[in-house]
Structures are given as structure tokens and as C-alpha cells.
Coordinates of C-alpha atoms in Angstrom, one line a residue:
X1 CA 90.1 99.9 69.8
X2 CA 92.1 98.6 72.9
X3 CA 95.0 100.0 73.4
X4 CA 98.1 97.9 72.4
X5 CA 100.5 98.5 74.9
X6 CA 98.0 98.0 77.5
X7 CA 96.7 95.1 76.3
X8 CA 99.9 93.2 75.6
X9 CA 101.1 94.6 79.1
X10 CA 98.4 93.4 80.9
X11 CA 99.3 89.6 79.1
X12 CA 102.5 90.0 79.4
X13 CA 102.5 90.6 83.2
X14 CA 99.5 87.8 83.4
X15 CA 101.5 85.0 81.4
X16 CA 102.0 81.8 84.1
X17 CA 104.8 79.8 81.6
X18 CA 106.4 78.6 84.9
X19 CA 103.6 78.7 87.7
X20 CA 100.0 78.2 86.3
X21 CA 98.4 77.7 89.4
X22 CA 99.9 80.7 91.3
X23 CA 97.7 83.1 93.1
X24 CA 96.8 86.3 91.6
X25 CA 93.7 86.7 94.8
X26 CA 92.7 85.6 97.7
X27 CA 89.8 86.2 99.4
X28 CA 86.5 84.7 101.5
X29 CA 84.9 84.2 98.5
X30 CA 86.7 83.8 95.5
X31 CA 90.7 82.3 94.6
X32 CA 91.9 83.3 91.2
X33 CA 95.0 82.2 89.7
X34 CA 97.2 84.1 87.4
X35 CA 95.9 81.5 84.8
X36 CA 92.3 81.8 85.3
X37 CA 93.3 86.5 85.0
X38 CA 95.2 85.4 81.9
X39 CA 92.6 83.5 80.2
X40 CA 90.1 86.4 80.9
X41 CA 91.9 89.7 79.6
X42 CA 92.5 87.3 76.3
X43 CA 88.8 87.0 75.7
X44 CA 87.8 90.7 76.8
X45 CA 86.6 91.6 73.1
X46 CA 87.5 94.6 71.7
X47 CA 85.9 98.0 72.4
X48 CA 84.8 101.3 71.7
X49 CA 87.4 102.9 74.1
X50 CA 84.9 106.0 76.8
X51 CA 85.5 108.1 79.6
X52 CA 84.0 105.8 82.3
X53 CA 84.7 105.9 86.5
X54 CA 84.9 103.1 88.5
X55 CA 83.9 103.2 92.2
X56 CA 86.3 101.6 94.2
X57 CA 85.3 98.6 96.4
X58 CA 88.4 96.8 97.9
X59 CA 87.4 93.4 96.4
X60 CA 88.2 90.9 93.5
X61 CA 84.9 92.0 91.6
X62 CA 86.8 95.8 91.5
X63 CA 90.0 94.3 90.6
X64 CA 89.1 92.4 87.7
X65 CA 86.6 95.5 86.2
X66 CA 89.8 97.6 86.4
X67 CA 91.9 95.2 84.4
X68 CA 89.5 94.6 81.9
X69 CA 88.7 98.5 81.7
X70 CA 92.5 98.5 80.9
X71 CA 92.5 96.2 78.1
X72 CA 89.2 97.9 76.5
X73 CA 91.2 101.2 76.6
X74 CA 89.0 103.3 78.5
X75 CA 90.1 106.3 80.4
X76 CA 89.4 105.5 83.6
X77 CA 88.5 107.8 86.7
X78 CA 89.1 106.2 90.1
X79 CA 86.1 106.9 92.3
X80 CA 85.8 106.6 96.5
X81 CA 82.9 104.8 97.7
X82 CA 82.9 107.2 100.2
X83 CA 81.6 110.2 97.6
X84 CA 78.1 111.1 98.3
X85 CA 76.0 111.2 95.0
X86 CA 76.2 115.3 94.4
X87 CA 80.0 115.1 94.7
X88 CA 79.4 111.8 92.4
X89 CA 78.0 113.9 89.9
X90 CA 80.2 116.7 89.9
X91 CA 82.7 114.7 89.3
X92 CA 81.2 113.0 86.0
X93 CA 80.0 116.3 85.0
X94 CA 84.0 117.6 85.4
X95 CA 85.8 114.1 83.5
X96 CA 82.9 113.9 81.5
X97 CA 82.2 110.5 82.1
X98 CA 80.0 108.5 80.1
X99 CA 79.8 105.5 82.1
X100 CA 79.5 105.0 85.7
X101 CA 80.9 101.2 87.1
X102 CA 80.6 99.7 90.6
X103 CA 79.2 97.2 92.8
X104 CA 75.6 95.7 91.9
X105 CA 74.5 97.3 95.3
X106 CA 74.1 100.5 94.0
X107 CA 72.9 100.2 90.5
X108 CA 69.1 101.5 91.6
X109 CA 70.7 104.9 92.3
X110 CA 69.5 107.6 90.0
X111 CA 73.0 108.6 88.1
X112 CA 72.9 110.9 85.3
X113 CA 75.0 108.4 82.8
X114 CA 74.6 104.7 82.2
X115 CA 75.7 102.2 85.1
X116 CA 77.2 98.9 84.5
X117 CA 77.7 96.5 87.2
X118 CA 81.4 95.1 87.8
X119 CA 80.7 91.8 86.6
X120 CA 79.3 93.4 83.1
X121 CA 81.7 95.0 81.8
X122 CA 83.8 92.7 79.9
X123 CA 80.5 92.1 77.6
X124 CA 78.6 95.5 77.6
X125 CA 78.5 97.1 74.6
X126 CA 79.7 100.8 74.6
X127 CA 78.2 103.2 72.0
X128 CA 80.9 105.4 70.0
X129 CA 82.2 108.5 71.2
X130 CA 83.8 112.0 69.3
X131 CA 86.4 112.2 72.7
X132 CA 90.0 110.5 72.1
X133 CA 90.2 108.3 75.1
X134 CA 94.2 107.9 75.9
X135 CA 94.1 105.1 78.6
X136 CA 94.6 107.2 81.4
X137 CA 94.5 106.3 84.9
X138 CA 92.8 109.4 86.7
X139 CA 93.2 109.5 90.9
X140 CA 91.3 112.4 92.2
X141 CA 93.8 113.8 95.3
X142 CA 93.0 114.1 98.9
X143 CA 92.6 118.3 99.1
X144 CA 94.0 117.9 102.7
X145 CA 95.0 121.9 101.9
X146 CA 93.6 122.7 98.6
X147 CA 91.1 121.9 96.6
X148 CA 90.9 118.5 95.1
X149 CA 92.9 117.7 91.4
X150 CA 92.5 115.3 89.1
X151 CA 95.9 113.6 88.5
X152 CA 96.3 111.8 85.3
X153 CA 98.7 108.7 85.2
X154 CA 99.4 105.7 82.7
X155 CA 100.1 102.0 83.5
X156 CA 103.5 103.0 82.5
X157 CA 104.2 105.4 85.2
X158 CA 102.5 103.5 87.5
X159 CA 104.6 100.7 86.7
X160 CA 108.0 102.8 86.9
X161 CA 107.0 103.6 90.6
X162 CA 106.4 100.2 91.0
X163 CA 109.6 98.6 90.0
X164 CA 111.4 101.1 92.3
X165 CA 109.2 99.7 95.4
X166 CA 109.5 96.0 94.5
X167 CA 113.6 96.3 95.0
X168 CA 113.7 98.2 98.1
X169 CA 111.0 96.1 99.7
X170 CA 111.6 92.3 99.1
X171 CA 108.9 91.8 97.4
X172 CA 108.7 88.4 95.3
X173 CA 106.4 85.6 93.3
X174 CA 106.1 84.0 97.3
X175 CA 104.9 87.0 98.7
X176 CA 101.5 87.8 100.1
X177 CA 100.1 91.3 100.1
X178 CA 97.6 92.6 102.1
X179 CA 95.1 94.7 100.7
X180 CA 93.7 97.0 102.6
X181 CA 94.4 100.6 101.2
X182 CA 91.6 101.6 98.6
X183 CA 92.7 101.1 95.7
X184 CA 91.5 104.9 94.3
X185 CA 94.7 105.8 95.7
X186 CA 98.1 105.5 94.7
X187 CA 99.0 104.0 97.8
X188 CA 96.4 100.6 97.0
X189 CA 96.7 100.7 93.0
X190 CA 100.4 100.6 94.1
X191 CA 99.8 97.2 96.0
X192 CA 97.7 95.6 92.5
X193 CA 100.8 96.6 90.5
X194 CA 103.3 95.4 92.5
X195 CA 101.3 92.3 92.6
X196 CA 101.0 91.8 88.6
X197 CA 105.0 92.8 88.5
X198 CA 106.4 89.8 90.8
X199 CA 103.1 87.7 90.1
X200 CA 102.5 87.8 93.7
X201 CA 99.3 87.4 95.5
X202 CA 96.9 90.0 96.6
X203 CA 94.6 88.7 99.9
X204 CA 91.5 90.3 100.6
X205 CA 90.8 90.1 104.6
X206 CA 87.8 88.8 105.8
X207 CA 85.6 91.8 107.3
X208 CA 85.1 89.4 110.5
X209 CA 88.2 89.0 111.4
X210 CA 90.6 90.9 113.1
X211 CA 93.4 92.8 111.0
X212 CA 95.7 90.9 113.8
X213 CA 94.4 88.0 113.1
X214 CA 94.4 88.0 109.7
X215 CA 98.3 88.8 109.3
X216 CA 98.6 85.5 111.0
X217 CA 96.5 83.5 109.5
X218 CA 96.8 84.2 106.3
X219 CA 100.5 84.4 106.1
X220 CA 100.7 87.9 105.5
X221 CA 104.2 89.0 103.9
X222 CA 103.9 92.6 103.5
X223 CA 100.8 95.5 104.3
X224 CA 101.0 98.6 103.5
X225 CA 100.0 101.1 106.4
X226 CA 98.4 104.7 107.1
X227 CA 99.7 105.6 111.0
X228 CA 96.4 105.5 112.0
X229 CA 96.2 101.8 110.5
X230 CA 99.5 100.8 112.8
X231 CA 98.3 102.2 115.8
X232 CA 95.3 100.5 115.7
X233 CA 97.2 97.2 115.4
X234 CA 99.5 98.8 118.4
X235 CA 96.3 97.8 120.3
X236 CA 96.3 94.4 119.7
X237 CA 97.7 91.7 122.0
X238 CA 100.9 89.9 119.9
X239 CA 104.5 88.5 119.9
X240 CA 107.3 88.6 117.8
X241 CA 106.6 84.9 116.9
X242 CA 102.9 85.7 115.8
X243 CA 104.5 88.0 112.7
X244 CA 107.2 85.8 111.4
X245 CA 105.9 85.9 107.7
X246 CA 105.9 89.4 107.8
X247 CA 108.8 91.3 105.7
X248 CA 107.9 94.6 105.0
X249 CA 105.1 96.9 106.9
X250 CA 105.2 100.1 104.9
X251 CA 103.7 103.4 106.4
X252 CA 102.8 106.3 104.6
X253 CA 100.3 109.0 103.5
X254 CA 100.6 110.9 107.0
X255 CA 102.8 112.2 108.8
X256 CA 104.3 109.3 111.5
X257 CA 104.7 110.1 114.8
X258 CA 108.7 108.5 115.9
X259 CA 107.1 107.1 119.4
X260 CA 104.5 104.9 117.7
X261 CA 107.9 104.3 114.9
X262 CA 110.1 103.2 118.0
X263 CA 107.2 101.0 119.5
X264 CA 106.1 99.0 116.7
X265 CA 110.3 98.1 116.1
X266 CA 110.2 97.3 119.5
X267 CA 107.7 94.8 119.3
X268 CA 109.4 93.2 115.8
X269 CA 107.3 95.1 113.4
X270 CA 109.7 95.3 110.0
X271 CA 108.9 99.0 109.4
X272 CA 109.3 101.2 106.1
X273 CA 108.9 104.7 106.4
X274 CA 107.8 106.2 103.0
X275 CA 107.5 109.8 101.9
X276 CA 105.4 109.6 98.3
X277 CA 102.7 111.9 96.3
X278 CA 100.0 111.2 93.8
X279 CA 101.8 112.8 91.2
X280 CA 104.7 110.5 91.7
X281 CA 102.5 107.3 91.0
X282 CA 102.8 106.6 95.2
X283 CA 106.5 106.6 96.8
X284 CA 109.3 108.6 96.2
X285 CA 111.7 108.0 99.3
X286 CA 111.2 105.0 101.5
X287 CA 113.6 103.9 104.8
X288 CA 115.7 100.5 104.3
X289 CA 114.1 97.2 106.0
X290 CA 117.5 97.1 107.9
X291 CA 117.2 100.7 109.1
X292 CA 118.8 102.0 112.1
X293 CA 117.2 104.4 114.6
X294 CA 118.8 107.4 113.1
X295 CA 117.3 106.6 109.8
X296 CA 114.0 105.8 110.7
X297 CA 113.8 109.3 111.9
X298 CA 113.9 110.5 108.3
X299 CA 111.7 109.1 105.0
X300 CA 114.7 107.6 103.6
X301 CA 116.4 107.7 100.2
X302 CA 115.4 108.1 96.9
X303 CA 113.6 104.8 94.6
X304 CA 115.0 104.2 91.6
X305 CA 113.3 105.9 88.6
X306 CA 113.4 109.0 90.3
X307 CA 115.1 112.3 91.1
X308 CA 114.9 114.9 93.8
X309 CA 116.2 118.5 94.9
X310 CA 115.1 121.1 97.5
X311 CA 114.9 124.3 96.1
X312 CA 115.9 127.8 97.7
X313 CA 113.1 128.0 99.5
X314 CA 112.9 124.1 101.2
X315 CA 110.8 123.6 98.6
X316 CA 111.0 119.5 97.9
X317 CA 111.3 119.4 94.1
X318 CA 110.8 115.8 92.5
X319 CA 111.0 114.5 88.6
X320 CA 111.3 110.8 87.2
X321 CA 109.4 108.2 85.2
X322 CA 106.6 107.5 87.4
X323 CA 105.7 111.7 87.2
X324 CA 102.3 112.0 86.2
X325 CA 101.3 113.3 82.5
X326 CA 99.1 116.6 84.0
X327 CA 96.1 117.5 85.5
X328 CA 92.7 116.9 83.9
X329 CA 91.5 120.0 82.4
X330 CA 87.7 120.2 82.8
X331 CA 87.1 122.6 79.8
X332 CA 89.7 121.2 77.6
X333 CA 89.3 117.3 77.7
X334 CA 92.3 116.1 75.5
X335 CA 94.7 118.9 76.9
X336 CA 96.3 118.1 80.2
X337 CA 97.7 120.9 82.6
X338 CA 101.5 120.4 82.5
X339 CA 102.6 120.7 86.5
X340 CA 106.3 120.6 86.0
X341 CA 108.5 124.1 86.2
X342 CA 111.0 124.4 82.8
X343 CA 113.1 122.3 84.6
X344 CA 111.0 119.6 84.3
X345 CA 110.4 119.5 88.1
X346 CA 107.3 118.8 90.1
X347 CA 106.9 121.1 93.1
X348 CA 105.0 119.4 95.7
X349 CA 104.2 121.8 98.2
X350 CA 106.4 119.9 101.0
X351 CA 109.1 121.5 103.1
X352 CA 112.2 119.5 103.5
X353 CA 115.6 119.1 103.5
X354 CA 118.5 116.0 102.9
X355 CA 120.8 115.1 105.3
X356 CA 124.2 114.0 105.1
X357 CA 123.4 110.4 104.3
X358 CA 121.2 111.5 101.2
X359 CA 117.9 111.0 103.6
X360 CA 114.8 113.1 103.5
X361 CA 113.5 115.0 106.3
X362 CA 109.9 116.7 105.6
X363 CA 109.5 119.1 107.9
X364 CA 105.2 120.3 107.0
X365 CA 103.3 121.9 103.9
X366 CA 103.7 125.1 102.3
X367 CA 100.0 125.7 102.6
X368 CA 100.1 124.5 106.8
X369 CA 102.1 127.4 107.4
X370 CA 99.8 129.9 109.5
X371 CA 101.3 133.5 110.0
X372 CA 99.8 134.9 113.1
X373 CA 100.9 138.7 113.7
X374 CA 103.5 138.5 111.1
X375 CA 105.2 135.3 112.7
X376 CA 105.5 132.4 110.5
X377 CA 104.1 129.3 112.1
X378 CA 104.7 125.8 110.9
X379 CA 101.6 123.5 112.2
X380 CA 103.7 120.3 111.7
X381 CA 106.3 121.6 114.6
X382 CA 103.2 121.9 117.1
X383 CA 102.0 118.8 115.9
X384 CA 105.4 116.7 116.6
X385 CA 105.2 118.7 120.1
X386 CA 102.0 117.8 120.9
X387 CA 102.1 113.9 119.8
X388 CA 104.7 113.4 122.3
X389 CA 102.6 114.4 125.0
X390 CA 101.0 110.7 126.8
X391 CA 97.5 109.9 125.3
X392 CA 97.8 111.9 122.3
X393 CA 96.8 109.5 119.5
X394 CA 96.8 112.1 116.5
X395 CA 96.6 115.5 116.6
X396 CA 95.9 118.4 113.8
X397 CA 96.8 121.8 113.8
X398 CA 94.9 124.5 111.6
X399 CA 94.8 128.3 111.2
X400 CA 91.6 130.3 112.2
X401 CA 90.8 133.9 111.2
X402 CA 91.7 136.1 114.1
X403 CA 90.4 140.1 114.1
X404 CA 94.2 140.9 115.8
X405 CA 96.6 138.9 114.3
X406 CA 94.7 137.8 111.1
X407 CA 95.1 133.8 112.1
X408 CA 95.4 132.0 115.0
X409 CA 96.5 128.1 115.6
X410 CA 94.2 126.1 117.0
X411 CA 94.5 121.8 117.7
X412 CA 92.1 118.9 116.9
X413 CA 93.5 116.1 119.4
X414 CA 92.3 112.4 119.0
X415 CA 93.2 110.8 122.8
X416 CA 93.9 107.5 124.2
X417 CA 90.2 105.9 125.3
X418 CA 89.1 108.3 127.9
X419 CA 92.3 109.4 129.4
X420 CA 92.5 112.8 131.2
X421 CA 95.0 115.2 130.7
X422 CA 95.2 119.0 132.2
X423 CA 95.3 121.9 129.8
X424 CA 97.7 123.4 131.9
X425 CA 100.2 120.6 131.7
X426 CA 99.8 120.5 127.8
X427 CA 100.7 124.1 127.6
X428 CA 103.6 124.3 130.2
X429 CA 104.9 121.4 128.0
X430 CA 104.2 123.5 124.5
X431 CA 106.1 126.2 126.1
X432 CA 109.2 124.5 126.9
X433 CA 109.6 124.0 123.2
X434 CA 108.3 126.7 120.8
X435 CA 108.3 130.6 121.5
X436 CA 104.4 131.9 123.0
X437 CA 102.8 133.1 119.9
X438 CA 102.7 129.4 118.7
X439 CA 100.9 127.9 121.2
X440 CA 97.1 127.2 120.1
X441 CA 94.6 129.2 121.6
X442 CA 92.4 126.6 121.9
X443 CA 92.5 122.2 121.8
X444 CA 89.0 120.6 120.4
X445 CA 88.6 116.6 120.4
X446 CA 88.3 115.2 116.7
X447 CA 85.3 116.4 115.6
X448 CA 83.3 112.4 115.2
X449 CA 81.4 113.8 112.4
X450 CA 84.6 113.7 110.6
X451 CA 85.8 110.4 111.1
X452 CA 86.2 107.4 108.5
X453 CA 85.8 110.3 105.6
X454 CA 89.2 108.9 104.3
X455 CA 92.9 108.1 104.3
X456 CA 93.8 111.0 105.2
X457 CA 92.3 113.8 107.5
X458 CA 91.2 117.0 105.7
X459 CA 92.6 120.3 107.4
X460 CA 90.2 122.1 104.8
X461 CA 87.2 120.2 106.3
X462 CA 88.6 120.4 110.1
X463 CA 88.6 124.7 109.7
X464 CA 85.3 124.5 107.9
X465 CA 84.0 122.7 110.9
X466 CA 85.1 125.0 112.9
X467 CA 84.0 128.1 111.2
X468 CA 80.6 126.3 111.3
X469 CA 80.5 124.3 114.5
X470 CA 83.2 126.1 116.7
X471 CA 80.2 126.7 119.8
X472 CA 79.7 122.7 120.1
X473 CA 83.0 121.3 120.0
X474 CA 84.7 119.5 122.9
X475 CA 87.4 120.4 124.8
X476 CA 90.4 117.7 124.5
X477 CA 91.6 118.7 128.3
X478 CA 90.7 119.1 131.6

């Protein structure tokens, strides 16, 4: 059976009493009104509820199998496109999926459970099942330290994070979000819910045509940004009068260098900084849109819905209604593994503190801390160093294994086109800053093998690269 609250959610948010021919989507190929998502989620016919995943595919085809997946009651396992097949399949076998879901373009691959086609879904019929499907909304997190997790939320707690978003962000029925982030993260499942809350519209850019271009023409209100995502449109050539529409350009999921920050403020980009997890359903703190420049060197205050504390050890401790219910437990499918403390606190791993205006400030990850010869070495400080050095784009700092000191820091640099830039001027500059022993011993360009592998850059996969491929990198200075 569906589940209720789902299901009368879903119309609830989809009803059009006042606006029937507002836009729910926009894209090259397809408008559909809230009317036209209304009328379908009341004739999706009831189900037997499964354990199915749905590869993501920013598009209206992905949007609509998600809602409908909803209202059958499924639990439902949030898949990247960008998975090759084996980690496809380890996946399933982990959730114990029953059904796969995606784009028609890959339904001739050989998976090892059924596959139905976006557009099929609302009619297939699903055989019965001895699990207890719940509803759940699984996102699989980045490992960008640790190995991956299965983070189970609800439409509930997505919702709570969402309603906390929608008031610091001007976000209303008028506005027009761009949707760009994939929507197996928090950070794009946050733009459909937002959307369904204010009964906004959700575009869908046009793959031939600029990201510039389409903020322009398509009367973009608000996008949501990862850094590298603003720097890119950094690049482009544009006024303050070519972004008039826009209210609210969030950025999040990375760390932010303050230059690029001060740059795109300077050329009358609204900016948000936002500090958030996948546990939390997407943001927790998130800077003001009239901000000043003392502010925007923080991640702002708390949303509403939600709590925070930094324990003894600068520890950023977080609780509220958009906490996720657990982790998916592989061998136990119906019991979830509980992540808060007996406080009911989520520990996140980040290092942070709150200033005297009630702002955060993260300062790195637990897990990026390298100790080299007994010193404690925090790769984030390097990092800020480093980004402030001209032609440094993006810049990564891991630990290696090292036979004297036990680890050693090392940089992956990403650089403006081809400019040149002298070792020996990067580490004069490193050394004006931070004491010897954390200064890397070595600076590689981005590893091109690893790009467009995600949101967010791995430092797991960066020092497996290097432990594999450490005789064929590139220097990143002369």
C-alpha cells in the first residue's frame, strides 16, 4: 500500500486551487504545470510498496519517477549516473534492491534485478515482497574522507530543512530555480522540495547553451552553486544588468575560497554562503542575502528547525527535525544505525567554532588532520594559504605515508589556463604563514583522470592516486 502521509503530502503540496496553470518544470522539451503533476500522482494506482534505486538524470522524466515512486511507497535509493556498473551492483546487493529505474538509454545493460524505464513506472506491476518498505529516501554520501554511508531520510525531514531554506532565501510561487545540482544529493533534492513547498518552478537548462546565458534567458531567480560551479561562471563575460532576476546564488558543498566570495559580490552576484551535511537533509547555517563582508567570511547562522553546539573538542555538533533517521544497515534491513550521541546530537566530523554574532566558522575535518612527526597539521589551513596565491583555482591537500615522520602533506593544485608560477615563490609565500613542517613536500596538478567524478573531490581517491600513480604526475610549478 502507498503510504498515506506521502501520498496526501505529495497532493497536498501539488493542489493549484489559486494558480492551475503555474509551472511546476521547465525544460527544452517538456512544460508541466502543477495541474498537469497533480492530476498524475492522483491516478498513480496503488502498489506493492519494494526496495527499488533510481539513477539520477537531471531531467523532468527523473523528477516525475521520483514523485510517483513516492506515492507507491517505495523505499527509494538515490543512485549517480556517474556509478560504473560493479559499484551499481554493490550497491543493490548492499540496499537489497529489487528494482533498478532510470533512463531508457540504459535498459540493455545486464543488471542483476529487474529494470523499468522512467516513464513505466507509474503502471508496472511490482511482485510482493517479505521486506517492510518504510518510504525512505536513501542518499549515498560523498566518502571525501571515509568510506561511503547510506543516509536514510523521509519527505518529512527533507521538508523541515526545506522550510528553514525557503525563509532565509526569498524564495516564492514567482520564483525560478535552476536546476543544476543532481538531484542524488541533498543539495539538488533540496531545490525539488523547495520547489513543491512555494509551488515554484524548477528549469532544466538547455545542454547547448551557456550556464550564462541561460540565467538570462530564462529569468533565472535563484541557483544553487558548488565553488567550482561559480568560478566557472567567474569566466564568463557579464554586467550587473544581465542578472537582475537573480535573488539568491547559494554556494555550498566545498569549501569557498573568500577571493572568488569578494569577486562574484563585486560583480553583483547576490551570494549565500551555506555550511550543510547529508545527514541534515542539506543546509544547516547559511549567510544573510544582505550580508556584509564580515559575515560573508563565516557560513552564517543557524535555519530554523535546527540546533547546533561545538563540543570540547571543536567538534561541530548539530540536532533538529530535518536529522536523518540512521544509516542503512546492510545485514539488518529494517534496523537503522542510530548516529546521534545520548544527547541526541549528530557529530559531523567538522571543526568549528561560533563567533560573537552567533556565525559559524568551519575551520577543516577531523579526518583531514595529517600528523607529521607528532605535529598536528590541519590541510584546510594550507589550503586557504595556498588559494590565495594568483592562478590557484582549487587546491587539495592530503597526507602520504612517510618512513620518518609517518605522513607527510602533499598538494593537488588545479591552475588558471596555463599560467606559470615558480615553486620557489609558492613556498617563500607558505612560509610567511605556517611554521616549516607544514609545508607540502611536493605540489601535483589535478590528476585529469579524476575530474567530473562528482560534486565534490574525493581526498580518498586523490591519495589512492598517488599511492598508485605518484611517478607520472605533473608538477603544478616551475
Amino acid at each position: 500500500m502507498p503510504s498515506t502521509l506521502n501520498s496526501s503530502t505529495l497532493l497536498k503540496l501539488t493542489s493549484t486551487t489559486n494558480c492551475q496553470d503555474r509551472l511546476f518544470m521547465e525544460s527544452p522539451n517538456l512544460n508541466f504545470s502543477f495541474d498537469d503533476l497533480h492530476h498524475l500522482l492522483q491516478r498513480v494506482p496503488r502498489s506493492s510498496p519494494q526496495f527499488i534505486g533510481i539513477i539520477e538524470e537531471t531531467s523532468p522524466d527523473f523528477i516525475l519517477a521520483f514523485l510517483v515512486a513516492l506515492m507507491q511507497g517505495h523505499d527509494i535509493f538515490l543512485l549517480s549516473k556517474r556509478h560504473p556498473h560493479e559499484q551499481l551492483e554493490t550497491i543493490i546487493s548492499d540496499a537489497k534492491l529489487a528494482y533498478l529505474v532510470g533512463p531508457r538509454t540504459i535498459e540493455n545493460i545486464n543488471f542483476s534485478v529487474d529494470f523499468i524505464p522512467f516513464e513505466d513506472l507509474s503502471e508496472f506491476k511490482f511482485g510482493s515482497t517479505h521486506l517492510r518498505p518504510q518510504n525512505h529516501i536513501i542518499f549515498q554520501t560523498s566518502g571525501s574522507t571515509q568510506k561511503s554511508k547510506y543516509v536514510v531520510h523521509t519527505l518529512d525531514t527533507l521538508m523541515a530543512n526545506a522550510k528553514g531554506v525557503v525563509e532565509n532565501s526569498q524564495l516564492c510561487e514567482d520564483s525560478r530555480t535552476l536546476a543544476i545540482l543532481p538531484f542524488n544529493h541533498v543539495g539538488g533534492m533540496g531545490l525539488l522540495i523547495r520547489g513543491l513547498l512555494t509551488q515554484s518552478t524548477l528549469v532544466f537548462q538547455d545542454k547547448d547553451i551557456s550556464m550564462l546565458d541561460t540565467l538570462i534567458q530564462s529569468q533565472i531567480t535563484h541557483v544553487s552553486f558548488v565553488p567550482t560551479q561559480l568560478r566557472a561562471l567567474l569566466k564568463s563575460d557579464f554586467s550587473i544588468d544581465d542578472i537582475l532576476n537573480l535573488t539568491s546564488v547559494l554556494v555550498g558543498g566545498d569549501r569557498t575560497d573568500y577571493s572568488v566570495v569578494a569577486e562574484a559580490k563585486k560583480r553583483g552576484l547576490p551570494i549565500q554562503l551555506t555550511y550543510g551535511l547529508t545527514e541534515m537533509a542539506s543546509q544547516v547555517t547559511t549567510t544573510r542575502l544582505d550580508a556584509d563582508d564580515f559575515e560573508m567570511n563565516t557560513s552564517g547562522q543557524l535555519l530554523a528547525n535546527t540546533d547546533m553546539t561545538i563540543d570540547h573538542h571543536g567538534e561541530i555538533l548539530v540536532r533538529g527535525e530535518s536529522l536523518c533517521l540512521g544509516y542503512l544497515n546492510p545485514t539488518q534491513r529494517n534496523n537503522l544505525i542510530d548516529p546521534r550521541d545520548d544527547d541526541g546530537w549528530f557529530h559531523s566530523g567538522d571543526l568549528g567554532y561560533i563567533n560573537h554574532k552567533s556565525q559559524l566558522i568551519v575551520t577543516g575535518r577531523i579526518h583531514n588532520i595529517i600528523i607529521s612527526g607528532g605535529e598536528n597539521i590541519q590541510a584546510e589551513e594550507i589550503e586557504t594559504s595556498l588559494m590565495q596565491i594568483e592562478g590557484v583555482d582549487e587546491c587539495y591537500v592530503i597526507g602520504t605515508p612517510n618512513n620518518e615522520f609517518g605522513e607527510r602533506p602533499i598538494a593537488f593544485i588545479r591552475k588558471s589556463n596555463d599560467i606559470i608560477i615558480a615553486e620557489s615563490f609558492v613556498r617563500h609565500s607558505l612560509k610567511l604563514k605556517h611554521p616549516f613542517f607544514m609545508i607540502p613536500d611536493a605540489f601535483f596538478l589535478f590528476p585529469p583522470e579524476l575530474e567530473n567524478t562528482g560534486i565534490k573531490t574525493s581526498r580518498n581517491n586523490l591519495k589512492e592516486f598517488y599511492l598508485n600513480h605518484s611517478s607520472s604526475l605533473l608538477k603544478a610549478f616551475s
